Coordinates of C-alpha atoms in Angstrom, one line a residue:
M1 CA 303.4 8.8 -50.1
R2 CA 301.6 5.5 -50.7
T3 CA 298.7 6.5 -48.4
R4 CA 298.4 9.8 -50.3
T5 CA 298.4 8.1 -53.6
L6 CA 295.7 5.7 -52.5
I7 CA 293.5 8.5 -51.3
V8 CA 294.0 10.4 -54.6
A9 CA 293.0 7.2 -56.5
L10 CA 289.9 6.8 -54.3
V11 CA 288.9 10.4 -54.8
A12 CA 289.2 9.8 -58.5
L13 CA 286.8 6.9 -58.2
G14 CA 284.4 9.0 -56.2
C15 CA 285.0 6.9 -53.1
A16 CA 287.0 9.2 -50.8
S17 CA 284.5 8.7 -47.9
R18 CA 284.6 4.9 -48.4
L19 CA 288.2 3.9 -47.8
T20 CA 287.5 0.3 -46.8
A21 CA 285.5 -2.5 -48.3
A22 CA 283.7 -2.8 -45.0
D23 CA 282.4 0.7 -45.3
R24 CA 281.3 0.3 -48.9
P25 CA 278.1 -1.8 -48.9
N26 CA 277.5 -4.6 -51.3
V27 CA 274.3 -4.4 -53.4
F28 CA 272.1 -7.4 -54.1
F29 CA 269.2 -6.5 -56.2
A30 CA 266.5 -9.2 -56.8
I31 CA 263.8 -8.4 -59.3
A32 CA 260.9 -10.6 -60.3
D33 CA 259.3 -10.5 -63.8
D34 CA 255.7 -9.2 -63.7
W35 CA 255.3 -9.3 -59.9
G36 CA 252.9 -6.6 -58.8
Y37 CA 251.5 -5.2 -55.6
P38 CA 250.0 -6.5 -53.2
F39 CA 250.8 -10.2 -53.9
A40 CA 253.1 -10.9 -50.9
G41 CA 252.6 -12.0 -47.3
A42 CA 254.0 -8.8 -46.0
Y43 CA 251.0 -7.0 -47.6
D44 CA 248.6 -9.4 -46.0
D45 CA 247.8 -11.4 -49.1
P46 CA 245.8 -14.4 -47.9
A47 CA 247.2 -16.8 -50.4
A48 CA 250.8 -15.7 -51.2
K49 CA 253.6 -17.4 -49.3
T50 CA 256.7 -15.2 -49.5
P51 CA 258.8 -15.8 -46.4
T52 CA 262.0 -14.3 -47.9
F53 CA 260.3 -11.1 -49.0
D54 CA 258.5 -10.9 -45.6
R55 CA 261.8 -11.4 -43.8
V56 CA 263.5 -8.6 -45.8
A57 CA 260.6 -6.3 -45.0
R58 CA 260.6 -7.3 -41.3
E59 CA 264.3 -6.8 -41.0
G60 CA 264.3 -3.6 -43.1
V61 CA 261.8 -1.2 -44.6
L62 CA 258.6 -2.2 -46.4
F63 CA 257.4 0.3 -49.0
T64 CA 253.7 0.4 -49.7
R65 CA 253.7 2.9 -52.6
A66 CA 256.4 1.9 -55.0
F67 CA 255.8 2.3 -58.7
A68 CA 257.6 1.3 -61.9
S69 CA 258.5 4.0 -64.5
S70 CA 256.6 1.9 -67.1
P71 CA 254.3 -1.2 -66.9
S72 CA 256.5 -2.9 -69.5
C73 CA 259.7 -4.9 -69.0
T74 CA 262.3 -3.2 -71.2
P75 CA 261.5 0.4 -70.3
S76 CA 261.0 -0.4 -66.7
R77 CA 264.4 -2.1 -66.4
A78 CA 266.2 0.6 -68.4
A79 CA 264.7 3.2 -66.0
I80 CA 265.9 1.2 -63.0
L81 CA 269.4 0.8 -64.4
T82 CA 269.9 4.4 -65.4
G83 CA 267.8 6.1 -62.7
Q84 CA 266.0 8.0 -65.5
F85 CA 262.4 8.0 -66.6
H86 CA 262.1 5.8 -69.7
W87 CA 260.8 8.6 -71.9
R88 CA 264.4 10.1 -71.6
L89 CA 266.0 6.9 -73.0
E90 CA 265.0 7.1 -76.7
E91 CA 264.5 3.6 -78.1
S92 CA 264.4 2.0 -74.6
A93 CA 261.1 3.6 -73.9
N94 CA 259.7 0.7 -75.8
L95 CA 259.6 -3.1 -75.3
W96 CA 262.0 -5.2 -77.4
S97 CA 264.3 -2.3 -78.2
T98 CA 267.9 -1.3 -77.4
L99 CA 269.6 0.9 -74.8
Q100 CA 272.1 3.3 -76.2
A101 CA 275.6 3.1 -74.7
K102 CA 275.6 6.8 -73.9
F103 CA 273.1 6.1 -71.1
K104 CA 275.2 5.0 -68.2
T105 CA 273.9 2.5 -65.7
Y106 CA 274.5 2.2 -62.0
P107 CA 276.4 -1.2 -62.3
E108 CA 278.7 0.4 -64.9
L109 CA 279.3 3.4 -62.6
L110 CA 279.9 1.1 -59.6
H111 CA 282.3 -1.0 -61.7
D112 CA 284.3 2.1 -62.5
A113 CA 284.4 2.8 -58.8
G114 CA 286.0 -0.5 -58.0
Y115 CA 283.0 -2.8 -57.5
A116 CA 282.7 -6.3 -58.9
V117 CA 279.5 -6.4 -60.9
G118 CA 277.4 -9.1 -62.5
H119 CA 274.0 -10.6 -63.1
S120 CA 272.2 -13.9 -63.7
R121 CA 269.2 -14.6 -65.9
K122 CA 266.9 -11.7 -66.9
A123 CA 268.4 -8.3 -66.5
W124 CA 267.9 -5.5 -69.0
G125 CA 265.5 -6.3 -71.8
P126 CA 264.1 -8.0 -73.7
G127 CA 265.9 -6.4 -76.6
R128 CA 269.0 -6.3 -78.7
L129 CA 272.3 -4.8 -77.3
G130 CA 274.1 -4.4 -80.7
P131 CA 272.0 -1.5 -82.1
G132 CA 272.8 0.5 -79.0
G133 CA 276.5 0.0 -79.3
R134 CA 276.8 -2.4 -76.5
T135 CA 278.5 -5.8 -76.3
Q136 CA 277.6 -6.6 -72.7
D137 CA 274.4 -6.4 -70.7
P138 CA 274.3 -3.0 -68.9
S139 CA 273.8 -4.8 -65.6
G140 CA 277.2 -6.4 -65.9
P141 CA 278.7 -9.7 -67.0
T142 CA 276.5 -12.8 -67.1
F143 CA 277.0 -15.6 -64.4
K144 CA 275.3 -18.9 -64.2
N145 CA 274.1 -18.0 -60.7
F146 CA 274.9 -15.9 -57.6
G147 CA 277.2 -18.6 -56.2
A148 CA 279.3 -18.6 -59.3
F149 CA 279.6 -14.8 -59.1
L150 CA 280.7 -14.9 -55.5
K151 CA 283.4 -17.4 -56.3
A152 CA 284.7 -15.3 -59.2
R153 CA 284.7 -12.0 -57.3
P154 CA 288.2 -10.8 -56.2
K155 CA 288.5 -11.3 -52.4
G156 CA 287.7 -8.2 -50.4
T157 CA 286.0 -6.4 -53.3
P158 CA 282.6 -4.9 -52.8
F159 CA 280.0 -6.2 -55.2
C160 CA 276.9 -5.2 -57.1
F161 CA 274.8 -8.2 -58.3
W162 CA 271.5 -8.3 -60.2
F163 CA 269.4 -11.4 -59.7
G164 CA 266.7 -11.5 -62.3
S165 CA 264.1 -14.2 -62.3
S166 CA 261.7 -14.9 -65.2
D167 CA 259.0 -15.7 -62.6
P168 CA 256.1 -14.9 -62.5
H169 CA 256.0 -14.1 -66.3
R170 CA 253.6 -16.1 -68.4
P171 CA 252.9 -18.8 -69.5
Y172 CA 252.0 -20.8 -66.5
V173 CA 251.4 -24.5 -66.1
W174 CA 247.7 -24.8 -65.7
Q175 CA 246.6 -25.5 -62.1
S176 CA 250.2 -25.6 -60.9
G177 CA 249.1 -23.3 -58.0
R178 CA 246.3 -25.6 -57.0
K179 CA 248.5 -28.7 -57.2
S180 CA 251.2 -27.0 -55.0
G181 CA 248.7 -26.4 -52.2
I182 CA 247.4 -22.9 -53.0
D183 CA 243.7 -22.7 -52.5
P184 CA 242.1 -20.7 -55.4
A185 CA 239.2 -19.8 -53.1
K186 CA 241.6 -17.8 -51.0
V187 CA 243.4 -15.8 -53.7
R188 CA 243.0 -12.1 -53.7
L189 CA 241.2 -11.3 -56.9
P190 CA 241.6 -7.8 -58.4
S191 CA 238.2 -6.2 -58.4
C192 CA 238.4 -5.5 -62.2
L193 CA 238.3 -9.2 -62.9
P194 CA 235.2 -11.5 -62.7
D195 CA 235.1 -14.0 -59.8
R196 CA 235.1 -17.2 -61.8
E197 CA 237.0 -20.4 -61.2
T198 CA 239.1 -20.0 -64.3
V199 CA 240.3 -16.6 -63.1
R200 CA 241.0 -17.9 -59.6
D201 CA 243.1 -20.8 -60.9
D202 CA 245.0 -18.4 -63.2
V203 CA 245.9 -16.1 -60.2
A204 CA 246.8 -19.2 -58.1
D205 CA 249.2 -20.3 -60.9
Y206 CA 250.7 -16.8 -60.8
L207 CA 251.2 -17.0 -57.1
F208 CA 253.0 -20.4 -57.5
E209 CA 255.7 -18.6 -59.6
V210 CA 255.8 -15.7 -57.1
E211 CA 256.6 -18.3 -54.4
R212 CA 259.3 -19.9 -56.5
F213 CA 261.0 -16.5 -57.0
D214 CA 260.8 -15.9 -53.3
R215 CA 262.5 -19.3 -52.6
E216 CA 265.4 -18.5 -54.9
V217 CA 266.0 -15.1 -53.3
G218 CA 266.1 -16.9 -50.0
E219 CA 268.8 -19.3 -51.3
A220 CA 270.9 -16.3 -52.4
L221 CA 270.6 -14.7 -49.0
A222 CA 271.7 -17.9 -47.4
L223 CA 274.9 -17.8 -49.5
L224 CA 275.5 -14.2 -48.3
K225 CA 275.1 -15.3 -44.7
E226 CA 277.7 -18.0 -45.3
T227 CA 280.2 -15.4 -46.5
G228 CA 279.5 -13.2 -43.4
E229 CA 278.5 -10.3 -45.7
L230 CA 274.7 -10.3 -45.3
D231 CA 274.5 -7.4 -42.9
N232 CA 276.7 -5.1 -45.0
T233 CA 274.7 -5.8 -48.1
I234 CA 271.9 -3.6 -49.3
V235 CA 269.2 -6.2 -50.2
V236 CA 266.4 -4.9 -52.4
V237 CA 263.5 -7.2 -53.5
T238 CA 260.9 -5.9 -56.0
G239 CA 259.2 -6.5 -59.4
D240 CA 259.6 -4.7 -62.7
H241 CA 255.8 -3.9 -62.9
G242 CA 252.4 -5.3 -62.3
M243 CA 250.8 -8.6 -62.9
P244 CA 250.2 -9.9 -66.5
F245 CA 246.5 -9.9 -66.4
P246 CA 243.9 -7.7 -68.1
R247 CA 244.0 -4.1 -66.9
G248 CA 247.4 -4.9 -65.2
K249 CA 250.7 -5.1 -67.1
S250 CA 250.9 -2.5 -69.9
N251 CA 248.3 -0.3 -68.2
L252 CA 248.8 2.7 -65.9
Y253 CA 246.4 1.6 -63.2
D254 CA 247.9 0.4 -59.9
L255 CA 247.5 -3.2 -61.1
G256 CA 250.0 -2.5 -63.8
T257 CA 252.5 -0.1 -62.2
R258 CA 252.5 -0.6 -58.5
V259 CA 255.1 -3.1 -57.2
P260 CA 256.3 -4.8 -54.0
L261 CA 259.4 -3.2 -52.5
A262 CA 261.4 -4.1 -49.4
V263 CA 264.9 -3.0 -48.5
R264 CA 267.2 -4.6 -45.9
W265 CA 270.5 -3.0 -44.8
P266 CA 271.1 -3.7 -41.1
A267 CA 274.4 -1.7 -41.1
K268 CA 272.5 1.5 -41.7
I269 CA 268.7 1.2 -41.4
K270 CA 266.4 0.3 -38.5
A271 CA 264.4 -2.8 -38.9
G272 CA 260.6 -3.2 -38.9
R273 CA 259.5 0.1 -40.5
T274 CA 256.7 0.5 -43.0
A275 CA 257.1 3.5 -45.3
D276 CA 254.1 5.0 -47.1
D277 CA 256.2 7.5 -49.1
F278 CA 255.8 7.4 -52.9
V279 CA 258.8 5.7 -54.5
S280 CA 259.8 5.4 -58.2
L281 CA 262.0 2.5 -59.1
T282 CA 264.2 5.1 -60.8
D283 CA 265.1 6.0 -57.2
L284 CA 267.1 2.8 -56.8
A285 CA 270.1 3.8 -59.0
P286 CA 270.9 7.0 -57.1
T287 CA 270.3 5.2 -53.8
F288 CA 273.0 2.6 -54.6
L289 CA 275.4 5.2 -55.9
E290 CA 275.1 7.4 -52.9
A291 CA 275.4 4.5 -50.5
A292 CA 278.7 3.5 -52.3
G293 CA 280.0 7.1 -52.2
V294 CA 279.8 7.5 -55.9
K295 CA 278.7 10.7 -57.5
V296 CA 275.2 10.6 -58.9
P297 CA 275.2 11.8 -62.6
D298 CA 273.4 15.0 -63.3
D299 CA 271.0 13.4 -65.8
V300 CA 269.5 11.1 -63.2
T301 CA 265.9 11.9 -62.5
G302 CA 265.4 9.5 -59.6
K303 CA 265.9 10.6 -56.0
S304 CA 268.1 8.8 -53.6
L305 CA 266.3 6.9 -50.8
V306 CA 269.3 6.8 -48.5
E307 CA 267.9 9.6 -46.2
V308 CA 264.4 8.0 -46.2
L309 CA 265.9 4.6 -45.3
T310 CA 268.4 5.8 -42.7
T311 CA 266.5 8.6 -40.9
G312 CA 262.9 7.9 -41.6
K313 CA 262.5 11.3 -43.1
A314 CA 259.5 11.7 -45.4
G315 CA 260.1 11.3 -49.1
R316 CA 257.8 12.0 -52.1
D317 CA 254.1 12.8 -51.9
H318 CA 253.4 11.7 -55.5
V319 CA 255.0 9.8 -58.4
I320 CA 254.8 10.0 -62.2
Y321 CA 255.1 7.2 -64.8
G322 CA 254.0 6.4 -68.3
K323 CA 253.8 4.0 -71.3
E324 CA 255.0 3.9 -74.8
R325 CA 254.9 0.9 -77.1
H326 CA 254.6 -2.5 -75.5
V327 CA 254.1 -4.6 -78.7
P328 CA 253.0 -3.5 -82.1
S329 CA 249.2 -4.1 -81.8
Q330 CA 247.5 -1.4 -83.7
E331 CA 246.6 -1.5 -87.4
K332 CA 249.0 -2.9 -90.0
G333 CA 252.0 -0.6 -90.6
N334 CA 251.6 1.3 -87.3
L335 CA 254.6 0.5 -85.0
G336 CA 253.3 2.8 -82.4
G337 CA 251.8 1.9 -79.0
Y338 CA 249.3 3.7 -76.7
P339 CA 251.3 6.7 -75.4
S340 CA 250.1 7.8 -72.0
R341 CA 251.4 9.4 -68.8
A342 CA 250.1 9.5 -65.2
I343 CA 250.5 11.1 -61.8
R344 CA 249.6 9.2 -58.7
T345 CA 248.9 10.9 -55.3
T346 CA 247.3 9.7 -52.1
D347 CA 243.9 10.8 -53.2
F348 CA 243.9 10.6 -57.0
L349 CA 245.2 8.9 -60.1
Y350 CA 245.2 11.1 -63.2
I351 CA 246.0 9.6 -66.6
R352 CA 246.6 11.5 -69.9
N353 CA 246.1 9.4 -73.0
F354 CA 247.8 11.1 -75.9
K355 CA 246.1 9.1 -78.7
P356 CA 242.6 8.1 -77.4
D357 CA 241.5 7.2 -80.9
L358 CA 243.7 4.1 -80.6
W359 CA 242.9 0.9 -78.7
P360 CA 244.7 0.9 -75.3
N361 CA 245.6 -2.8 -75.4
G362 CA 245.7 -3.4 -79.1
I363 CA 242.9 -3.7 -81.7
P364 CA 240.2 -6.4 -81.3
D365 CA 240.5 -7.5 -85.0
A366 CA 243.8 -9.3 -85.1
A367 CA 243.5 -10.0 -88.9
K368 CA 243.2 -6.3 -89.6
A369 CA 246.5 -5.6 -87.9
Q370 CA 248.1 -8.8 -89.2
I371 CA 249.0 -9.8 -85.7
A372 CA 248.6 -13.1 -83.9
N373 CA 245.9 -12.2 -81.5
S374 CA 243.4 -9.6 -80.4
F375 CA 244.4 -7.1 -77.8
A376 CA 248.0 -8.1 -78.2
D377 CA 249.2 -5.7 -75.5
C378 CA 247.6 -7.9 -73.0
D379 CA 249.6 -11.2 -72.4
N380 CA 247.8 -14.3 -73.5
G381 CA 246.4 -16.5 -70.7
P382 CA 243.3 -18.1 -69.4
T383 CA 241.9 -14.9 -67.9
K384 CA 242.3 -12.9 -71.1
S385 CA 240.7 -15.8 -73.1
F386 CA 237.9 -16.0 -70.6
L387 CA 237.0 -12.3 -70.9
I388 CA 237.0 -12.5 -74.7
E389 CA 235.0 -15.7 -74.9
H390 CA 232.4 -14.5 -72.4
K391 CA 232.2 -10.8 -73.3
D392 CA 228.5 -11.1 -73.9
D393 CA 227.8 -12.4 -70.4
P394 CA 226.4 -9.4 -68.5
E395 CA 228.5 -10.4 -65.4
V396 CA 231.7 -10.4 -67.5
R397 CA 231.1 -7.4 -69.8
R398 CA 232.3 -4.7 -67.4
S399 CA 235.6 -6.5 -66.8
Y400 CA 236.0 -6.9 -70.6
D401 CA 235.4 -3.2 -71.2
L402 CA 237.6 -2.1 -68.3
A403 CA 240.4 -4.1 -69.9
F404 CA 240.0 -3.6 -73.6
A405 CA 237.5 -0.8 -74.5
K406 CA 238.7 2.6 -75.8
R407 CA 239.5 5.3 -73.2
P408 CA 239.1 9.1 -73.2
A409 CA 241.9 11.5 -73.4
E410 CA 241.8 12.1 -69.6
E411 CA 241.1 9.7 -66.8
L412 CA 240.7 10.6 -63.1
Y413 CA 240.1 8.3 -60.2
D414 CA 239.1 9.3 -56.7
L415 CA 241.1 6.8 -54.6
R416 CA 239.3 7.9 -51.4
K417 CA 236.1 6.4 -52.8
D418 CA 237.4 4.1 -55.5
P419 CA 240.8 2.7 -54.5
D420 CA 240.6 0.0 -57.2
Q421 CA 240.3 2.7 -60.0
L422 CA 237.2 1.4 -61.7
T423 CA 235.2 4.6 -62.2
N424 CA 236.5 7.5 -64.2
V425 CA 235.3 10.8 -62.8
A426 CA 237.2 13.2 -65.1
D427 CA 234.0 14.5 -66.7
R428 CA 232.2 15.3 -63.4
P429 CA 232.0 19.0 -62.5
E430 CA 232.8 18.5 -58.9
Y431 CA 236.2 17.2 -59.9
A432 CA 237.1 20.0 -62.3
K433 CA 239.5 21.7 -59.8
A434 CA 241.4 18.5 -59.0
L435 CA 241.5 17.5 -62.6
G436 CA 243.0 20.9 -63.6
E437 CA 245.6 20.9 -60.8
L438 CA 246.8 17.4 -61.6
R439 CA 246.9 18.0 -65.3
E440 CA 249.0 21.1 -64.7
K441 CA 251.3 19.4 -62.3
L442 CA 251.9 16.4 -64.5
T443 CA 252.6 18.5 -67.6
A444 CA 255.1 20.6 -65.6
E445 CA 257.0 17.6 -64.4
L446 CA 257.0 16.0 -67.9
K447 CA 258.4 19.2 -69.3
A448 CA 261.0 19.4 -66.5
T449 CA 262.1 15.8 -67.4
K450 CA 262.2 16.6 -71.1
D451 CA 259.5 14.2 -72.2
P452 CA 259.2 14.4 -76.0
R453 CA 255.4 13.7 -75.7
V454 CA 254.9 17.2 -74.3
L455 CA 257.9 19.0 -75.8
G456 CA 257.3 17.8 -79.4
G457 CA 258.8 14.9 -81.3
G458 CA 257.0 12.2 -79.3
D459 CA 256.0 10.4 -82.5
Q460 CA 259.6 9.2 -82.8
F461 CA 258.8 6.6 -80.2
D462 CA 256.4 5.1 -82.7
R463 CA 259.1 4.7 -85.4
Y464 CA 261.8 2.9 -83.4
P465 CA 262.4 -0.7 -84.5
Y466 CA 260.7 -3.6 -82.7
Y467 CA 263.1 -6.5 -82.3
G468 CA 260.7 -9.0 -80.9
G469 CA 259.2 -12.0 -82.7
R470 CA 255.6 -12.6 -83.7
Q471 CA 253.2 -13.5 -80.9
K472 CA 251.4 -16.8 -80.8
P473 CA 247.6 -16.9 -81.0
P474 CA 245.9 -17.4 -77.6
K475 CA 244.4 -20.7 -76.6
K476 CA 240.8 -21.1 -75.8
T477 CA 240.1 -21.6 -72.2
G478 CA 238.1 -24.8 -72.7
R479 CA 236.8 -24.3 -69.2

């Protein structure tokens, strides 16, 4: 009778096939803040030292085509937690917003299924929980660190933990990278940025914080090894979106949306594999739920990676993503952002800009908008300041325009010839067929996922409150 009662209880929790803690994997999710692809040793970056990430990749699966739902913190993290594209999450499609309690997250579902859950440092957000009817972060209770969580966890209980670093988010300590031993001459510069000493030092400072995140993840894995649970823990290491540099974060090019991703789970997956399948970070929630034997909710749009991880079976051949408001950076009184959506395949990147009359990264005249700085959607930093201060230099002007100039309603990049996505070919006759096919495919998928921008009502995104503070003006580079 007791056995039958236990089984009934486990069925009610969605865990009938996982009757022991040993069979229900732990989940350790490590997410960096603004860490983009390909800044890791596993991707052959010549300057980045990321031994922990490289180890997870070496002992698990390294993904080369992983993309965020949005190149902005709050919507990206909400999409990860819910397994849904951010445009389905109302206010949480925007930065500094809220996440309505009706949108269930994978930590909440795992908690209901008997998991101990928790997080440390940056999880969902930034934003305010109260307006969404929440009193606790949707990733679970807050702990000082992973060690404190492990001590508090009931013995024998499977766990789900979110480790959220604030690295490598700006601001950086100037020349911290150089002083730590990173050679600016060896950093991998994005081709959309000018090759100048200021820019190289800025990227080196970015890598310094990437390395600090990597060390902290290594310390957490060492704790797991001490408990003897490392091999039955799904370890995922990634970033929430791309690097905080011009044409990166808050943009739909690879520099803003493509992220590192490595998954280690020795109990189930073969080590040493590189996967070129397209992955959306919305796929993580259904992956964790399926691995734990918990039913994936019907409203989840992500696709579980369990089969891809355990069998090597091919996954997606494309991915979609988009952007709503990052920060209010248009003219005074306009709380909207720069709404856009994209589809990425092996050969092409197609972007649809819904309001091309607006400035993609905020207006150049800060006073006109009554905001603190020009192009406010681009994080302040030495590289941004350098581009603005040297925009009349012929060798810098193209980088300035690529980052800040207005864009057409449609953009198309031929990745076979232009992998860095610098030349828009949407208006060239020879690309008319590819343009039409990608436009049609993106529109169909946006309709299928109930995106208000194509179904009607998308302007509601522009009216949601912004709970963030006023930005500070940028500093002059002085260099």
